[in-house]
Amino acid sequence: MNDKAKQWIDRYVDVYLLVTRRINAQIREHLGEDLTHDQFQVVRLINSIDHCTSSHLAETLAVGKSSITAIVNRLVDAGIIDRTRDEADRRLVYLSLTEYGNSIFESAQEQVREIISPYLQHFEEKDIEMFIVDVREAGAVDV
């Protein structure tokens, strides 16, 4: 790897860490009353996946099943998500948003979009799209 590539990587990591800390702090500040950052990630995934399970959440978020269970329990207790057993295989438990959970999610999602959109305004659409495609193809995240 040449020196220029090393410099780009170092600059990228520096900017990534700075922006991620800022965005996460803003998200925590705005979501604090309704959802934690981790809870928002879980609710966001549940919203986007039919027949979502705790195992799928743990795998997607790369955390232990016990961590997911604790988050799911809090979200169930708060009335944000429901658990439903599969009719054919009672061992399978699906997670879904309640009506209240959906309204919390929609509000939180809008707040997150408002926080992140100013950062994206500095880039052209093709650059944003190319970055997202490159990250997806690298297998780093499922976007």
JSON list of C-alpha atoms in Angstrom, two decimals:
[
{"chain": "A", "resi": 1, "resn": "MET", "atom": "CA", "xyz": [0.00, 0.00, 0.00]},
{"chain": "A", "resi": 2, "resn": "ASN", "atom": "CA", "xyz": [1.41, 3.38, -0.97]},
{"chain": "A", "resi": 3, "resn": "ASP", "atom": "CA", "xyz": [1.72, 6.42, 1.30]},
{"chain": "A", "resi": 4, "resn": "LYS", "atom": "CA", "xyz": [-1.16, 8.27, -0.40]},
{"chain": "A", "resi": 5, "resn": "ALA", "atom": "CA", "xyz": [-3.55, 5.37, 0.24]},
{"chain": "A", "resi": 6, "resn": "LYS", "atom": "CA", "xyz": [-2.42, 5.20, 3.87]},
{"chain": "A", "resi": 7, "resn": "GLN", "atom": "CA", "xyz": [-3.08, 8.93, 4.25]},
{"chain": "A", "resi": 8, "resn": "TRP", "atom": "CA", "xyz": [-6.58, 8.57, 2.76]},
{"chain": "A", "resi": 9, "resn": "ILE", "atom": "CA", "xyz": [-7.36, 5.70, 5.08]},
{"chain": "A", "resi": 10, "resn": "ASP", "atom": "CA", "xyz": [-6.10, 7.60, 8.13]},
{"chain": "A", "resi": 11, "resn": "ARG", "atom": "CA", "xyz": [-8.07, 10.72, 7.14]},
{"chain": "A", "resi": 12, "resn": "TYR", "atom": "CA", "xyz": [-11.19, 8.62, 6.48]},
{"chain": "A", "resi": 13, "resn": "VAL", "atom": "CA", "xyz": [-10.95, 6.94, 9.89]},
{"chain": "A", "resi": 14, "resn": "ASP", "atom": "CA", "xyz": [-10.42, 10.31, 11.63]},
{"chain": "A", "resi": 15, "resn": "VAL", "atom": "CA", "xyz": [-13.44, 11.86, 9.88]},
{"chain": "A", "resi": 16, "resn": "TYR", "atom": "CA", "xyz": [-15.56, 8.74, 10.36]},
{"chain": "A", "resi": 17, "resn": "LEU", "atom": "CA", "xyz": [-14.91, 8.69, 14.10]},
{"chain": "A", "resi": 18, "resn": "LEU", "atom": "CA", "xyz": [-15.56, 12.41, 14.49]},
{"chain": "A", "resi": 19, "resn": "VAL", "atom": "CA", "xyz": [-18.78, 12.45, 12.46]},
{"chain": "A", "resi": 20, "resn": "THR", "atom": "CA", "xyz": [-20.05, 9.22, 14.02]},
{"chain": "A", "resi": 21, "resn": "ARG", "atom": "CA", "xyz": [-19.51, 10.60, 17.53]},
{"chain": "A", "resi": 22, "resn": "ARG", "atom": "CA", "xyz": [-21.28, 13.84, 16.63]},
{"chain": "A", "resi": 23, "resn": "ILE", "atom": "CA", "xyz": [-24.20, 12.13, 14.95]},
{"chain": "A", "resi": 24, "resn": "ASN", "atom": "CA", "xyz": [-24.58, 9.55, 17.73]},
{"chain": "A", "resi": 25, "resn": "ALA", "atom": "CA", "xyz": [-24.51, 12.32, 20.36]},
{"chain": "A", "resi": 26, "resn": "GLN", "atom": "CA", "xyz": [-27.20, 14.25, 18.47]},
{"chain": "A", "resi": 27, "resn": "ILE", "atom": "CA", "xyz": [-29.29, 11.12, 18.02]},
{"chain": "A", "resi": 28, "resn": "ARG", "atom": "CA", "xyz": [-28.98, 10.31, 21.74]},
{"chain": "A", "resi": 29, "resn": "GLU", "atom": "CA", "xyz": [-29.99, 13.87, 22.59]},
{"chain": "A", "resi": 30, "resn": "HIS", "atom": "CA", "xyz": [-33.08, 13.75, 20.38]},
{"chain": "A", "resi": 31, "resn": "LEU", "atom": "CA", "xyz": [-34.15, 10.16, 21.00]},
{"chain": "A", "resi": 32, "resn": "GLY", "atom": "CA", "xyz": [-33.36, 10.11, 24.71]},
{"chain": "A", "resi": 33, "resn": "GLU", "atom": "CA", "xyz": [-36.96, 10.42, 25.84]},
{"chain": "A", "resi": 34, "resn": "ASP", "atom": "CA", "xyz": [-38.35, 7.70, 23.59]},
{"chain": "A", "resi": 35, "resn": "LEU", "atom": "CA", "xyz": [-35.55, 5.34, 22.54]},
{"chain": "A", "resi": 36, "resn": "THR", "atom": "CA", "xyz": [-31.87, 4.70, 23.18]},
{"chain": "A", "resi": 37, "resn": "HIS", "atom": "CA", "xyz": [-29.60, 4.46, 20.15]},
{"chain": "A", "resi": 38, "resn": "ASP", "atom": "CA", "xyz": [-29.50, 0.64, 20.45]},
{"chain": "A", "resi": 39, "resn": "GLN", "atom": "CA", "xyz": [-33.26, 0.46, 20.81]},
{"chain": "A", "resi": 40, "resn": "PHE", "atom": "CA", "xyz": [-33.67, 2.65, 17.73]},
{"chain": "A", "resi": 41, "resn": "GLN", "atom": "CA", "xyz": [-31.46, 0.28, 15.72]},
{"chain": "A", "resi": 42, "resn": "VAL", "atom": "CA", "xyz": [-33.54, -2.70, 16.87]},
{"chain": "A", "resi": 43, "resn": "VAL", "atom": "CA", "xyz": [-36.86, -0.96, 16.14]},
{"chain": "A", "resi": 44, "resn": "ARG", "atom": "CA", "xyz": [-35.56, 0.14, 12.73]},
{"chain": "A", "resi": 45, "resn": "LEU", "atom": "CA", "xyz": [-34.63, -3.43, 11.82]},
{"chain": "A", "resi": 46, "resn": "ILE", "atom": "CA", "xyz": [-37.91, -4.85, 13.10]},
{"chain": "A", "resi": 47, "resn": "ASN", "atom": "CA", "xyz": [-39.75, -2.29, 10.98]},
{"chain": "A", "resi": 48, "resn": "SER", "atom": "CA", "xyz": [-37.85, -3.30, 7.86]},
{"chain": "A", "resi": 49, "resn": "ILE", "atom": "CA", "xyz": [-38.04, -7.11, 8.14]},
{"chain": "A", "resi": 50, "resn": "ASP", "atom": "CA", "xyz": [-41.09, -9.35, 7.91]},
{"chain": "A", "resi": 51, "resn": "HIS", "atom": "CA", "xyz": [-40.97, -12.17, 10.44]},
{"chain": "A", "resi": 52, "resn": "CYS", "atom": "CA", "xyz": [-38.05, -10.64, 12.34]},
{"chain": "A", "resi": 53, "resn": "THR", "atom": "CA", "xyz": [-36.56, -12.79, 15.12]},
{"chain": "A", "resi": 54, "resn": "SER", "atom": "CA", "xyz": [-34.21, -12.04, 17.99]},
{"chain": "A", "resi": 55, "resn": "SER", "atom": "CA", "xyz": [-31.61, -14.31, 16.40]},
{"chain": "A", "resi": 56, "resn": "HIS", "atom": "CA", "xyz": [-31.74, -12.29, 13.19]},
{"chain": "A", "resi": 57, "resn": "LEU", "atom": "CA", "xyz": [-31.32, -9.06, 15.17]},
{"chain": "A", "resi": 58, "resn": "ALA", "atom": "CA", "xyz": [-28.33, -10.43, 17.08]},
{"chain": "A", "resi": 59, "resn": "GLU", "atom": "CA", "xyz": [-26.68, -11.60, 13.86]},
{"chain": "A", "resi": 60, "resn": "THR", "atom": "CA", "xyz": [-27.37, -8.38, 11.94]},
{"chain": "A", "resi": 61, "resn": "LEU", "atom": "CA", "xyz": [-26.19, -6.13, 14.77]},
{"chain": "A", "resi": 62, "resn": "ALA", "atom": "CA", "xyz": [-23.27, -8.45, 15.64]},
{"chain": "A", "resi": 63, "resn": "VAL", "atom": "CA", "xyz": [-24.18, -8.63, 19.33]},
{"chain": "A", "resi": 64, "resn": "GLY", "atom": "CA", "xyz": [-24.98, -11.46, 21.71]},
{"chain": "A", "resi": 65, "resn": "LYS", "atom": "CA", "xyz": [-28.46, -12.88, 21.95]},
{"chain": "A", "resi": 66, "resn": "SER", "atom": "CA", "xyz": [-28.60, -11.92, 25.63]},
{"chain": "A", "resi": 67, "resn": "SER", "atom": "CA", "xyz": [-28.09, -8.25, 24.69]},
{"chain": "A", "resi": 68, "resn": "ILE", "atom": "CA", "xyz": [-30.90, -8.44, 22.15]},
{"chain": "A", "resi": 69, "resn": "THR", "atom": "CA", "xyz": [-33.16, -10.20, 24.66]},
{"chain": "A", "resi": 70, "resn": "ALA", "atom": "CA", "xyz": [-32.64, -7.39, 27.19]},
{"chain": "A", "resi": 71, "resn": "ILE", "atom": "CA", "xyz": [-33.43, -4.71, 24.58]},
{"chain": "A", "resi": 72, "resn": "VAL", "atom": "CA", "xyz": [-36.46, -6.61, 23.29]},
{"chain": "A", "resi": 73, "resn": "ASN", "atom": "CA", "xyz": [-37.79, -7.12, 26.82]},
{"chain": "A", "resi": 74, "resn": "ARG", "atom": "CA", "xyz": [-37.58, -3.38, 27.50]},
{"chain": "A", "resi": 75, "resn": "LEU", "atom": "CA", "xyz": [-39.29, -2.58, 24.20]},
{"chain": "A", "resi": 76, "resn": "VAL", "atom": "CA", "xyz": [-42.07, -5.10, 24.91]},
{"chain": "A", "resi": 77, "resn": "ASP", "atom": "CA", "xyz": [-42.53, -3.66, 28.42]},
{"chain": "A", "resi": 78, "resn": "ALA", "atom": "CA", "xyz": [-42.75, -0.16, 26.92]},
{"chain": "A", "resi": 79, "resn": "GLY", "atom": "CA", "xyz": [-45.45, -1.31, 24.49]},
{"chain": "A", "resi": 80, "resn": "ILE", "atom": "CA", "xyz": [-43.27, -0.59, 21.45]},
{"chain": "A", "resi": 81, "resn": "ILE", "atom": "CA", "xyz": [-43.00, -4.12, 20.08]},
{"chain": "A", "resi": 82, "resn": "ASP", "atom": "CA", "xyz": [-45.01, -7.34, 20.25]},
{"chain": "A", "resi": 83, "resn": "ARG", "atom": "CA", "xyz": [-43.89, -10.95, 20.25]},
{"chain": "A", "resi": 84, "resn": "THR", "atom": "CA", "xyz": [-45.90, -13.44, 18.17]},
{"chain": "A", "resi": 85, "resn": "ARG", "atom": "CA", "xyz": [-45.28, -17.19, 18.06]},
{"chain": "A", "resi": 86, "resn": "ASP", "atom": "CA", "xyz": [-45.25, -18.95, 14.70]},
{"chain": "A", "resi": 87, "resn": "GLU", "atom": "CA", "xyz": [-48.37, -21.09, 14.29]},
{"chain": "A", "resi": 88, "resn": "ALA", "atom": "CA", "xyz": [-46.50, -23.97, 12.66]},
{"chain": "A", "resi": 89, "resn": "ASP", "atom": "CA", "xyz": [-43.40, -23.90, 14.88]},
{"chain": "A", "resi": 90, "resn": "ARG", "atom": "CA", "xyz": [-44.09, -22.52, 18.36]},
{"chain": "A", "resi": 91, "resn": "ARG", "atom": "CA", "xyz": [-40.34, -22.22, 19.00]},
{"chain": "A", "resi": 92, "resn": "LEU", "atom": "CA", "xyz": [-40.14, -19.32, 16.54]},
{"chain": "A", "resi": 93, "resn": "VAL", "atom": "CA", "xyz": [-41.03, -15.93, 17.96]},
{"chain": "A", "resi": 94, "resn": "TYR", "atom": "CA", "xyz": [-41.53, -13.02, 15.59]},
{"chain": "A", "resi": 95, "resn": "LEU", "atom": "CA", "xyz": [-41.12, -9.40, 16.59]},
{"chain": "A", "resi": 96, "resn": "SER", "atom": "CA", "xyz": [-43.25, -6.58, 15.21]},
{"chain": "A", "resi": 97, "resn": "LEU", "atom": "CA", "xyz": [-43.97, -2.96, 16.02]},
{"chain": "A", "resi": 98, "resn": "THR", "atom": "CA", "xyz": [-47.15, -2.07, 17.85]},
{"chain": "A", "resi": 99, "resn": "GLU", "atom": "CA", "xyz": [-49.18, 0.88, 16.63]},
{"chain": "A", "resi": 100, "resn": "TYR", "atom": "CA", "xyz": [-47.53, 2.95, 19.38]},
{"chain": "A", "resi": 101, "resn": "GLY", "atom": "CA", "xyz": [-44.13, 1.54, 18.38]},
{"chain": "A", "resi": 102, "resn": "ASN", "atom": "CA", "xyz": [-44.71, 2.51, 14.78]},
{"chain": "A", "resi": 103, "resn": "SER", "atom": "CA", "xyz": [-45.51, 6.10, 15.77]},
{"chain": "A", "resi": 104, "resn": "ILE", "atom": "CA", "xyz": [-42.38, 6.25, 17.98]},
{"chain": "A", "resi": 105, "resn": "PHE", "atom": "CA", "xyz": [-40.30, 4.83, 15.13]},
{"chain": "A", "resi": 106, "resn": "GLU", "atom": "CA", "xyz": [-41.66, 7.26, 12.53]},
{"chain": "A", "resi": 107, "resn": "SER", "atom": "CA", "xyz": [-40.94, 10.21, 14.82]},
{"chain": "A", "resi": 108, "resn": "ALA", "atom": "CA", "xyz": [-37.44, 8.95, 15.64]},
{"chain": "A", "resi": 109, "resn": "GLN", "atom": "CA", "xyz": [-36.71, 8.19, 11.98]},
{"chain": "A", "resi": 110, "resn": "GLU", "atom": "CA", "xyz": [-37.64, 11.75, 11.00]},
{"chain": "A", "resi": 111, "resn": "GLN", "atom": "CA", "xyz": [-35.40, 13.16, 13.75]},
{"chain": "A", "resi": 112, "resn": "VAL", "atom": "CA", "xyz": [-32.46, 11.03, 12.56]},
{"chain": "A", "resi": 113, "resn": "ARG", "atom": "CA", "xyz": [-33.00, 12.17, 8.98]},
{"chain": "A", "resi": 114, "resn": "GLU", "atom": "CA", "xyz": [-33.00, 15.81, 10.09]},
{"chain": "A", "resi": 115, "resn": "ILE", "atom": "CA", "xyz": [-29.74, 15.24, 12.00]},
{"chain": "A", "resi": 116, "resn": "ILE", "atom": "CA", "xyz": [-27.93, 13.49, 9.14]},
{"chain": "A", "resi": 117, "resn": "SER", "atom": "CA", "xyz": [-29.20, 15.47, 6.14]},
{"chain": "A", "resi": 118, "resn": "PRO", "atom": "CA", "xyz": [-26.94, 18.52, 6.71]},
{"chain": "A", "resi": 119, "resn": "TYR", "atom": "CA", "xyz": [-23.89, 16.25, 6.44]},
{"chain": "A", "resi": 120, "resn": "LEU", "atom": "CA", "xyz": [-25.04, 14.87, 3.09]},
{"chain": "A", "resi": 121, "resn": "GLN", "atom": "CA", "xyz": [-25.69, 18.29, 1.56]},
{"chain": "A", "resi": 122, "resn": "HIS", "atom": "CA", "xyz": [-21.95, 18.73, 1.03]},
{"chain": "A", "resi": 123, "resn": "PHE", "atom": "CA", "xyz": [-21.81, 15.82, -1.45]},
{"chain": "A", "resi": 124, "resn": "GLU", "atom": "CA", "xyz": [-23.24, 15.19, -4.87]},
{"chain": "A", "resi": 125, "resn": "GLU", "atom": "CA", "xyz": [-25.86, 12.48, -5.19]},
{"chain": "A", "resi": 126, "resn": "LYS", "atom": "CA", "xyz": [-23.61, 10.29, -7.35]},
{"chain": "A", "resi": 127, "resn": "ASP", "atom": "CA", "xyz": [-20.86, 10.39, -4.68]},
{"chain": "A", "resi": 128, "resn": "ILE", "atom": "CA", "xyz": [-23.26, 9.38, -1.91]},
{"chain": "A", "resi": 129, "resn": "GLU", "atom": "CA", "xyz": [-24.68, 6.59, -4.05]},
{"chain": "A", "resi": 130, "resn": "MET", "atom": "CA", "xyz": [-21.22, 5.34, -4.99]},
{"chain": "A", "resi": 131, "resn": "PHE", "atom": "CA", "xyz": [-20.11, 5.30, -1.35]},
{"chain": "A", "resi": 132, "resn": "ILE", "atom": "CA", "xyz": [-23.20, 3.33, -0.27]},
{"chain": "A", "resi": 133, "resn": "VAL", "atom": "CA", "xyz": [-22.75, 0.83, -3.11]},
{"chain": "A", "resi": 134, "resn": "ASP", "atom": "CA", "xyz": [-19.04, 0.41, -2.29]},
{"chain": "A", "resi": 135, "resn": "VAL", "atom": "CA", "xyz": [-19.77, -0.22, 1.39]},
{"chain": "A", "resi": 136, "resn": "ARG", "atom": "CA", "xyz": [-22.55, -2.69, 0.56]},
{"chain": "A", "resi": 137, "resn": "GLU", "atom": "CA", "xyz": [-20.35, -4.59, -1.92]},
{"chain": "A", "resi": 138, "resn": "ALA", "atom": "CA", "xyz": [-17.53, -4.74, 0.61]},
{"chain": "A", "resi": 139, "resn": "GLY", "atom": "CA", "xyz": [-19.96, -6.58, 2.89]},
{"chain": "A", "resi": 140, "resn": "ALA", "atom": "CA", "xyz": [-19.44, -4.13, 5.73]},
{"chain": "A", "resi": 141, "resn": "VAL", "atom": "CA", "xyz": [-23.15, -3.46, 6.22]},
{"chain": "A", "resi": 142, "resn": "ASP", "atom": "CA", "xyz": [-26.51, -4.37, 4.79]},
{"chain": "A", "resi": 143, "resn": "VAL", "atom": "CA", "xyz": [-27.73, -1.02, 3.39]}
]
